[in-house]
Each structure stands twice: as structure tokens, then as C-alpha cells.
Coordinates of C-alpha atoms and ligand atoms in Angstrom, one line a residue:
X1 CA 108.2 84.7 70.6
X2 CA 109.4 87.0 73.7
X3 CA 107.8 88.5 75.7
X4 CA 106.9 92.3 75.9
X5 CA 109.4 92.5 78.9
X6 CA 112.0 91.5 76.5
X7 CA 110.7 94.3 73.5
X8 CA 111.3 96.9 76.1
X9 CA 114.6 95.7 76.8
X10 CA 115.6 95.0 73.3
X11 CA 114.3 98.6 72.4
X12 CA 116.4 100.1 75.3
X13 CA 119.2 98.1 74.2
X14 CA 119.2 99.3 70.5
X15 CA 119.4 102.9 71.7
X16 CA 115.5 104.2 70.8
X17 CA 113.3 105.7 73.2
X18 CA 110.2 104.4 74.3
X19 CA 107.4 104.7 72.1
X20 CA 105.7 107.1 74.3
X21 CA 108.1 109.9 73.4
X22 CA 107.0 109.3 69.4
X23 CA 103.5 110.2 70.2
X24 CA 103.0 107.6 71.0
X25 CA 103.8 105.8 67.8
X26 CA 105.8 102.7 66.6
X27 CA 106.3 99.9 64.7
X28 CA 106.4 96.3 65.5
X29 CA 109.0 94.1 63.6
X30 CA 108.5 90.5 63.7
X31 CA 112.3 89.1 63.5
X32 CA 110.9 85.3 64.1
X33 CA 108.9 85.8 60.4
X34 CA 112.5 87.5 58.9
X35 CA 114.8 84.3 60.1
X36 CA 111.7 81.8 58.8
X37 CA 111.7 83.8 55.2
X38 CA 115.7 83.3 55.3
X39 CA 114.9 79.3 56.1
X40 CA 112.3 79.2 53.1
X41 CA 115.3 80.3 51.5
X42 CA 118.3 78.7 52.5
X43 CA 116.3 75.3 52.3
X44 CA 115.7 75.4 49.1
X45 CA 119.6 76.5 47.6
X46 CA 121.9 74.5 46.7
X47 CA 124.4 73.9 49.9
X48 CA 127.1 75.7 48.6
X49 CA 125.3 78.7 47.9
X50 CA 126.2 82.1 49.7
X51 CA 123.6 84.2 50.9
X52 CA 124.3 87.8 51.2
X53 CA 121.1 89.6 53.0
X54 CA 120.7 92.6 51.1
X55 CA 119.6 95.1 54.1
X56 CA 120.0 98.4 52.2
X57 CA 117.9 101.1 53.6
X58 CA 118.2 100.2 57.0
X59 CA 116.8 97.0 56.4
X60 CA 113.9 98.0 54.4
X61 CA 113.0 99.8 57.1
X62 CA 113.1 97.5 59.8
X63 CA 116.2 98.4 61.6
X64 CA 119.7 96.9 59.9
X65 CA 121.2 95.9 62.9
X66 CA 118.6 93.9 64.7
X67 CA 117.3 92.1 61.6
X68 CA 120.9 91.3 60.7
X69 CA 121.9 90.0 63.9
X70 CA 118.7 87.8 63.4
X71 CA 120.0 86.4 60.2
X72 CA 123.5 86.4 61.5
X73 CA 122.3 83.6 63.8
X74 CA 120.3 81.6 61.1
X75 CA 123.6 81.3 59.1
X76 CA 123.8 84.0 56.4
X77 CA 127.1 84.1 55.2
X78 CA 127.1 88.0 54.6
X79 CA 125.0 91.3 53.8
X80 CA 125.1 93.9 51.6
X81 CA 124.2 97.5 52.3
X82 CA 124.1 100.6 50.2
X83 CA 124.9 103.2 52.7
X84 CA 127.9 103.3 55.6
X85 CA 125.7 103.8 58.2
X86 CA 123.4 100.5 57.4
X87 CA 127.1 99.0 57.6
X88 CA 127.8 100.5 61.3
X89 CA 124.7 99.4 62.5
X90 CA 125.4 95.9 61.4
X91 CA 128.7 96.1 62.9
X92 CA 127.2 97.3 66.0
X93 CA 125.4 94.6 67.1
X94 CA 128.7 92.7 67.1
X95 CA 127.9 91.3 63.5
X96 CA 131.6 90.1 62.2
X97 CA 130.4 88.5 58.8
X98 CA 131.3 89.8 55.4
X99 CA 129.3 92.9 54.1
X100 CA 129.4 94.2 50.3
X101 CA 128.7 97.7 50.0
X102 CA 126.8 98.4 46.8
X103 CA 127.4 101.5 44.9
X104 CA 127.2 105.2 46.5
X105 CA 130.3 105.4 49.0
X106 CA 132.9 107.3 47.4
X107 CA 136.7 107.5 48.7
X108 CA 136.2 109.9 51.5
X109 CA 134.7 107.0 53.1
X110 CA 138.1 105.3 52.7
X111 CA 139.1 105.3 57.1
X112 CA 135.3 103.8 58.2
X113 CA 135.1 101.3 55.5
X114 CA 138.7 99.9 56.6
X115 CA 137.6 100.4 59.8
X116 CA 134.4 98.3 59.6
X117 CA 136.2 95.9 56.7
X118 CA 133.7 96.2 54.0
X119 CA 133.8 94.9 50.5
X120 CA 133.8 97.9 47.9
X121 CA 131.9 97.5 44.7
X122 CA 134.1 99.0 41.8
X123 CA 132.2 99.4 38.3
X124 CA 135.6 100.8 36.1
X125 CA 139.4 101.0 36.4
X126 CA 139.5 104.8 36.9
X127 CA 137.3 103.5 40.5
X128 CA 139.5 100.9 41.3
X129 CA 142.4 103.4 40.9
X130 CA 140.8 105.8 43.4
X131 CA 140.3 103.1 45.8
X132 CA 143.6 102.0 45.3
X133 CA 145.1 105.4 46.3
X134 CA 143.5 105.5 49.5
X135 CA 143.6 101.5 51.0
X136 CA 146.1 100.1 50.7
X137 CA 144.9 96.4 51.4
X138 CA 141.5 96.6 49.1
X139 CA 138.6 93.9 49.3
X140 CA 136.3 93.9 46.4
X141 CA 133.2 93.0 44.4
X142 CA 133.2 93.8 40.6
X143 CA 129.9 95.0 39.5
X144 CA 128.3 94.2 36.2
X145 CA 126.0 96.5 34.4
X146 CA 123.5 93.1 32.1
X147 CA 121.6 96.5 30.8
X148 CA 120.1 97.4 34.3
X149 CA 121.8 100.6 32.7
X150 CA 122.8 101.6 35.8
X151 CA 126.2 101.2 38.1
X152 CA 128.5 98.7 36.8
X153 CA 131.0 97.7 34.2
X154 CA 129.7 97.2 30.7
X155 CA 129.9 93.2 29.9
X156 CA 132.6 94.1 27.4
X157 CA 134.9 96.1 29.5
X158 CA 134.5 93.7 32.6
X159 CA 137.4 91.1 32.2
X160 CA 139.6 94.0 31.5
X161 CA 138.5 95.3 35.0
X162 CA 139.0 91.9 36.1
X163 CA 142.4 91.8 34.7
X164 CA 143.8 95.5 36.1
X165 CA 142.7 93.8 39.7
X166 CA 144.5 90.7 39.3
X167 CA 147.5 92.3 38.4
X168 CA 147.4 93.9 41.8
X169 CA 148.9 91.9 44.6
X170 CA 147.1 94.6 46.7
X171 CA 143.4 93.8 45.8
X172 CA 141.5 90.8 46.6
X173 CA 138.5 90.1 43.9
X174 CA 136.0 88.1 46.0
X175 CA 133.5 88.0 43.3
X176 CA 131.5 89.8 40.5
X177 CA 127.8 90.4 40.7
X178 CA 125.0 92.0 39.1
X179 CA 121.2 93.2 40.0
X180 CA 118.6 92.3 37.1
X181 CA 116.3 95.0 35.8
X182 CA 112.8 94.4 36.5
X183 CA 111.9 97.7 34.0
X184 CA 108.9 96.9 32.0
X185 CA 108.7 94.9 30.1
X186 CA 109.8 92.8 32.5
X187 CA 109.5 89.1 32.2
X188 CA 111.6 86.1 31.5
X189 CA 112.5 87.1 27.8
X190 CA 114.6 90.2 29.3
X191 CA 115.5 88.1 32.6
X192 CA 117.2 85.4 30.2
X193 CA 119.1 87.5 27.8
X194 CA 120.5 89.2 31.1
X195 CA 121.7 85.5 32.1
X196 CA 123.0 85.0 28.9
X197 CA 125.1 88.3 29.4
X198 CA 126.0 87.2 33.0
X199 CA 127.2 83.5 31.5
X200 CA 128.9 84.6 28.5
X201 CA 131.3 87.0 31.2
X202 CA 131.9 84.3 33.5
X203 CA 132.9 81.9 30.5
X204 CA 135.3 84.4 29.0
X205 CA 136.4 85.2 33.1
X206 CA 137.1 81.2 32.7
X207 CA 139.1 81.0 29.6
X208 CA 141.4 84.3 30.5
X209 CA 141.8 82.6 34.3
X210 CA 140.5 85.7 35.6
X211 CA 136.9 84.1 37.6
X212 CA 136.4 84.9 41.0
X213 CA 135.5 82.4 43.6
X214 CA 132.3 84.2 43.9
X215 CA 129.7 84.9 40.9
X216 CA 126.3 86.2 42.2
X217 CA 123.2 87.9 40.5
X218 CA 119.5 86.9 42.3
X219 CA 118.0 89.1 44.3
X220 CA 114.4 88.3 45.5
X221 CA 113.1 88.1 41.8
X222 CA 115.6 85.9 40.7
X223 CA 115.3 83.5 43.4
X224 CA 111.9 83.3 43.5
X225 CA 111.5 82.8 39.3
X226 CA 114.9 81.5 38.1
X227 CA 116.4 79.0 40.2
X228 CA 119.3 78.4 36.6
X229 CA 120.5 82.3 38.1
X230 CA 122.1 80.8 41.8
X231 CA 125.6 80.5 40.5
X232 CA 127.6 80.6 43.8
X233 CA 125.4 83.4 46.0
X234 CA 122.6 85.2 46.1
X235 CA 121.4 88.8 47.8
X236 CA 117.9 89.2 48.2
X237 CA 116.2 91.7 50.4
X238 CA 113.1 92.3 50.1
X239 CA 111.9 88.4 50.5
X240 CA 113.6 88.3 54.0
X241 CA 110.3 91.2 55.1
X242 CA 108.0 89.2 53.1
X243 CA 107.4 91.0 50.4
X244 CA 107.7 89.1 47.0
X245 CA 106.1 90.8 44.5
X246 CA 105.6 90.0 41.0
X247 CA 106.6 86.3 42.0
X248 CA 105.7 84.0 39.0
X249 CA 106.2 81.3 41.9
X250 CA 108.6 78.7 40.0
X251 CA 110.2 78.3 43.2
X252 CA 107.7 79.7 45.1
X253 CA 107.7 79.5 49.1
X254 CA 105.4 80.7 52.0
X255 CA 106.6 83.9 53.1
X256 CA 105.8 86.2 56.7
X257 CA 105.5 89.5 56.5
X258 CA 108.1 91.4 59.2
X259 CA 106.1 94.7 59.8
X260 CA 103.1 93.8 61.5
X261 CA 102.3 96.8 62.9
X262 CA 102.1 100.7 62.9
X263 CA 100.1 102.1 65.5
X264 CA 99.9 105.1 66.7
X265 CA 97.5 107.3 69.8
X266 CA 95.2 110.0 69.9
X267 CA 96.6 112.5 70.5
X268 CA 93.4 114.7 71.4
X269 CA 90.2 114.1 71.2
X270 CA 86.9 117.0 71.2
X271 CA 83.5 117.7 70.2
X272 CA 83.7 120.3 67.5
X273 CA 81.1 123.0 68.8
X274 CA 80.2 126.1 67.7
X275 CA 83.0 128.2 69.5
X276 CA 85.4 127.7 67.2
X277 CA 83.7 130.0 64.3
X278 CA 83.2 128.6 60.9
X279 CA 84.1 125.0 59.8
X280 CA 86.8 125.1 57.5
X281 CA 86.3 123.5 54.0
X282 CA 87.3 120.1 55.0
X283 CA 85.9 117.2 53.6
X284 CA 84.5 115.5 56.5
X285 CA 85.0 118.3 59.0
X286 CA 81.9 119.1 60.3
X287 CA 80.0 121.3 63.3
X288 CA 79.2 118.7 66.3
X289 CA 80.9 115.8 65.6
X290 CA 83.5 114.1 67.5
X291 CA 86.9 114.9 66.2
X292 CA 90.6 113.3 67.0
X293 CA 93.9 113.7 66.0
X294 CA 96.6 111.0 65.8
X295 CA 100.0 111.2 66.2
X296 CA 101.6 110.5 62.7
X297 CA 101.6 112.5 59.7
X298 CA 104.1 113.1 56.6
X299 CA 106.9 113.6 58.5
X300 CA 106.7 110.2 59.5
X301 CA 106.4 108.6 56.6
X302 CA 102.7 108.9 55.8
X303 CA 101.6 109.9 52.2
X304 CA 101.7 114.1 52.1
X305 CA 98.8 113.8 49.8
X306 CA 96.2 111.3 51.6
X307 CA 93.5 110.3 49.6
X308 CA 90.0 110.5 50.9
X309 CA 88.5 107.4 52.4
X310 CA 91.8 106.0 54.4
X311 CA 90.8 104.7 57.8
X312 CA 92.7 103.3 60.8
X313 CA 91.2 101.4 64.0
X314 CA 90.4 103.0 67.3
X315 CA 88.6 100.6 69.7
X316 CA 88.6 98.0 67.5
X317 CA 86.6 99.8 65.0
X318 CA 87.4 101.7 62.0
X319 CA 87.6 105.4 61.8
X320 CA 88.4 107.7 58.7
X321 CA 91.2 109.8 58.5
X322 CA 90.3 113.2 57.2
X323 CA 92.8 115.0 54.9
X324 CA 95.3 117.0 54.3
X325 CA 97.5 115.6 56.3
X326 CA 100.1 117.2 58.8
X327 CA 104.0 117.2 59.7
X328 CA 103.2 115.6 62.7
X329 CA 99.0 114.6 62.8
X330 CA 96.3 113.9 61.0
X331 CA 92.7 114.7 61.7
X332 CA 90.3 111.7 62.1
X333 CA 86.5 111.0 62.0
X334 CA 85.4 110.0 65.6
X335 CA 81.7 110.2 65.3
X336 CA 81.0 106.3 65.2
X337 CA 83.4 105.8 68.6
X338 CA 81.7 108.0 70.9
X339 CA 84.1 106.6 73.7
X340 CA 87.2 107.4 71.9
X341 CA 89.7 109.0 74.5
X342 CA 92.8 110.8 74.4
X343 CA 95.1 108.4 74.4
X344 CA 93.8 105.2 72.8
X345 CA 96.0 102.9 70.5
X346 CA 94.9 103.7 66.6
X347 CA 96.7 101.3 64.1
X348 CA 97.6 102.0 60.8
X349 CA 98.6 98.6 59.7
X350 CA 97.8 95.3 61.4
X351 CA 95.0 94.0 64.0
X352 CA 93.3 95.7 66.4
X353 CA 90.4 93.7 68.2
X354 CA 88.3 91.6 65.3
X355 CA 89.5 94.4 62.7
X356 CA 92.6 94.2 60.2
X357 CA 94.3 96.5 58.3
X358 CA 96.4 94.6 55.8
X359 CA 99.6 95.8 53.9
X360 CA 98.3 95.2 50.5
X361 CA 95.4 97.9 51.9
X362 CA 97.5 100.4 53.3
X363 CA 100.3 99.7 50.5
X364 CA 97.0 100.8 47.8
X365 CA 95.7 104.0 50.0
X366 CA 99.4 105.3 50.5
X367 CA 100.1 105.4 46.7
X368 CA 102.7 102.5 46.6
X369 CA 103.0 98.6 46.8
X370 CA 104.1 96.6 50.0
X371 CA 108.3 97.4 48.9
X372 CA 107.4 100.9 49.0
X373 CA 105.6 100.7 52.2
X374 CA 108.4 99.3 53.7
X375 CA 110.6 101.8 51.9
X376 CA 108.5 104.7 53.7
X377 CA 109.1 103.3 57.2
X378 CA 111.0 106.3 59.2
X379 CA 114.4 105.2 61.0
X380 CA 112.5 107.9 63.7
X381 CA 109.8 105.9 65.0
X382 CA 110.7 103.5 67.5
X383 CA 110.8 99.8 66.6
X384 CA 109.5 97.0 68.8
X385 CA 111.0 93.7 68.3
X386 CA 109.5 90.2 68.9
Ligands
PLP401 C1 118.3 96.1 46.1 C2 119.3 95.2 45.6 C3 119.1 93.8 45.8 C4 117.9 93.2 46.5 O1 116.8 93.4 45.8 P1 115.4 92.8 46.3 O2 114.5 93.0 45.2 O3 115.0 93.6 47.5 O4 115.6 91.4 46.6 C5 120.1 93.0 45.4 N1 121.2 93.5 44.7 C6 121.4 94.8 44.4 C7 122.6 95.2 43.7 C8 120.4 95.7 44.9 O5 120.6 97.0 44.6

């Protein structure tokens, strides 16, 4: 672990401002638990198995550059990003390894994804055509639809896709993958027959001569519960933050969670009194008591619609937020921390003194589960690194 010297610097380095122009908020990423997730990982793959880090979403929130440089230095052999700016900010911090850009870029994109030498994922041969017309010198990954029904080519219509970029001396076919549905009902019956889909293509890919060196379909689900899915890569995400949900463990490993903090300050702090007329109708809100306001609300990626009972620690005690909540604040019950000052650290998620707030808590009172916390982290608030 680093010191906090070296946070500063790493923050000032990846272009965010100090965390006292966020009112004083921020989150702290733990890059040391991301590249010991990607060792649970890689140590328990087959050698010759790729692993793409699936960072889409600005790494699940936690910053695509930093955590990919991380995992850069651990040995992944690529990423894979959804949008062209996750793709820059790998690229940024001097990250040269192979990234496959999922589905969503279209060919106006053409100039920055030769410029950054990205893999394009192409789900028809009317796509591959548009590509075509715009780079010339095309790198791409095939995608197959197993009944996600969502991007990708049909099983049926696949090799023919396969076939249209063979023929073209200008296109290089570094694989085909798929992502797995995980709608209900979920479960291995529906994981199987999507493997079945997956090896019927790659046999037929076989017999026609048309198989790419690369066939890849597990992401965190798959890795974790079907270890038969490897084939020659993987691209999981959300297991590099920690997060492996609905993990029936058949190749279960110990996973550390990346975001272990949000914290935030008081932002004022006051005794209600009887000056300022008639309490509103505010659960909570009442004449006399001591009443602060913290610097986070909606816009920064709090719930809009707070439920009652939340609470976050202010001198290592807890404290209850009081809804609605704001753009920019939320209100919070101060009466039980009569030294409370303007100013003071109030965390959100993570320890503060003998008290914890853990994700599976915050994940319940913000309406979502521990993915979608990390999906509501704002690229905003600084991050601190260690
Ligand atoms: C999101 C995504 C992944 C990673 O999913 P996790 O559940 O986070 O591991 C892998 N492949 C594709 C195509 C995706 O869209």
C-alpha cells in the first residue's frame, strides 16, 4: 500500500482536482484488491487462456485508466470497453495492450478508433461493410447473439459473417465472442444450452476452416460457475471490483472489494431555532435540534428518491440522513453528535472509527445491488488511489 503522499500525487497526476473542490467528497479505490481479484483469476485458468478486463463504464466506476494500468502490470493480455472514451483513458496511461470495443461505436468513430487501434465488434455483414468503407486495415471481433437477444449475429448467420471477413485480405478476425444472459430464469439449464449454441458454431467454424484463433464467452458469471466455458479467453468485469454476485461458487475464490470508500463533509452545521418560521413537513426535521448538511446528493450519484432510515457516520457514530434529497446535499440528523462541526468527514460507505457501513448496506438502501452501486459511481467525484 502507498502512502497518502503518493494518493495526492497519483490524483494530480490523473488530472482530478483535490477532493476539497468536490465538497469535499471522494472515493477511495483500492487498486492492490483489483490486481489480487485478477490473481484469484489468472491462477486458476488454464495458461493459455486470454484475459480481456472488461472495464466498460469507466471501469465500473473506478476510473478505466488507473485500474487498467494496474491490470496492465499484473499481465492481462487485453480489455474491453463499451465506449471510446473508456478506450482513451486506457490509452492514456501509456496502456499499449489490445482493447475490444463492444457494441455502441458507430463509423463516425472510424479516425479515433484507428487512432487508438481498437478491435471493432461487428454483429452482420451490412456492419462489417460500413466498417470496411471507412478503415481500410480493419481488426475485428465477431459477436454472437446465444439468445442474450441483444447485439450480435444470430448462431445461424455467423459463419457466413465469418466467411464475408475471410474473404477480405483487408480484415483480420481475431476472434468471435459472446456475453451469456443472466435473465431470469437464469441458471445452469439456460447457461448450458447457450454453450451448446457457442460449441455447435465453433464446430461448424472448424469444419468450414473459418475458426478464429480466439473463441471467448465468460464473463464474471461464467468464470466463476462454468469453468467447461474458458475456451481460449475470458472478459470479466465486475469480479476484478469484487463484486460476484449470484456466484454458485463452483470455482469460487476470495474476492476484495475495490471501492472502499465514499465519504463526504459537512458542509454546514446549525441549531434549528425558532427564527426560521415554521418547520417544514419533513420527516425528521424538527424545531431545536441540531441539523447538517453533507456534500453529496443526486447529482452525484445518490438515489433521487432516499428512503427513510439511511445513515452515514460523522464522528464515528451514525447519523440519519433526512430526505428528499438534493442536486448537490442532503439534510442529516445531528442531534446525537452534539460536536458535529462544519467540516467533519461523513462516510457513506466504509469505516469510520469502530463503525462500518458495508456495500451490501448501502447497495440495499440505494435501491440496487453491489454492480449497481458501482454503476452509480460519478466519473465527477475525485478518486483516491491506494
Ligand atoms: C459487461 C460485459 C462483460 C462483463 O460482465 P461482468 O458481469 O461484469 O463480468 C463481458 N462481456 C460483455 C460483452 C459485456 O457486455
Amino acid at each position: 500500500m502507498t502512502t497518502m503522499a503518493n494518493s495526492r500525487l497519483l490524483l494530480a497526476q490523473s488530472g482530478m482536482c483535490d477532493d476539497a473542490t468536490m465538497r469535499g467528497s471522494c472515493y477511495e479505490i483500492d487498486l492492490e484488491a483489483i490486481r489480487h481479484n485478477y490473481r484469484q483469476l489468472r491462477a486458476r485458468l488454464g495458461e493459455h487462456i486470454k484475459i480481456y478486463a472488461c472495464l466498460k463504464r469507466n471501469g465500473y466506476g473506478c476510473g478505466a485508466g488507473p485500474v487498467a494500468a494496474a491490470l496492465a502490470s499484473e499481465g492481462a493480455y487485453g480489455f474491453a470497453v463499451a465506449s471510446l472514451m473508456d478506450a482513451t483513458a486506457i490509452r492514456r496511461e501509456g496502456v499499449s495492450k489490445p482493447i475490444l470495443l463492444y457494441p455502441g461505436a458507430g463509423i463516425a468513430a472510424a479516425r479515433t478508433i484507428e487512432a487508438l487501434g481498437l478491435t471493432v465488434s461487428i454483429s452482420s455483414i451490412d456492419e462489417l461493410r460500413q466498417w470496411r468503407s471507412v478503415i481500410g486495415s480493419l481488426s475485428v471481433f465477431i459477436k454472437v447473439d446465444l439468445g442474450f437477444f441483444r447485439a450480435g449475429a444470430t448462431p445461424l448467420s455467423v459463419c457466413d459473417l465469418l466467411a464475408a471477413a475471410k474473404d477480405d485480405q483487408r480484415v483480420r478476425v481475431e476472434g468471435i465472442y459472446a456475453h451469456m444472459s443472466e435473465l431470469p430464469p437464469a441458471g445452469s439449464q439456460m447457461a448450458q444450452a447457450q454453450f451448446g449454441r457457442m460449441r455447435a458454431v465453433v464446430m461448424r467454424a472448424e469444419r468450414l476452416g473459418l475458426r478464429p484463433p480466439v473463441v471467448m464467452m465468460s464473463s464474471t458469471n461464467g468464470v466463476l460457475n462454468h469453468p467447461e466455458m474458458d475456451f481460449d479467453a475470458v472478459d470479466p468485469g465486475a469480479l476484478f471490483f469484487g463484486v460476484a454476485e449470484g456466484a454458485l461458487g463452483s470455482r469460487s475464490m476470495p474476492l476484495q472489494p475495490a471501492l472502499k470508500t465514499v465519504r463526504t463533509r459537512l458542509v454546514s452545521v446549525k441549531r434549528v431555532d425558532r427564527s426560521l418560521g415554521t418547520v417544514p413537513d419533513i420527516a425528521g426535521l424538527r424545531r431545536g435540534m441540531l441539523l447538517g448538511v453533507i456534500g453529496m446528493g443526486w447529482g452525484d450519484g445518490l438515489p433521487r428518491q432516499l428512503p427513510p432510515n439511511v445513515t452515514a457516520l460523522v464522528r464515528g457514530r451514525r447519523a440519519r440522513l433526512l430526505p428528499p434529497s438534493h442536486l448537490e446535499h442532503i439534510r442529516i440528523d445531528l442531534s446525537d453528535i452534539p460536536g458535529a462541526r462544519f467540516g467533519d468527514e461523513v462516510v457513506l460507505l466504509g469505516k469510520q472509527g469502530h463503525q462500518m457501513i458495508t456495500h451490501e448496506e448501502i447497495a440495499s438502501q440505494w435501491g440496487t445491488d453491489v454492480v449497481g452501486l458501482y454503476g452509480l459511481l460519478r466519473d465527477h467525484i475525485p478518486k483516491i488511489y491506494f
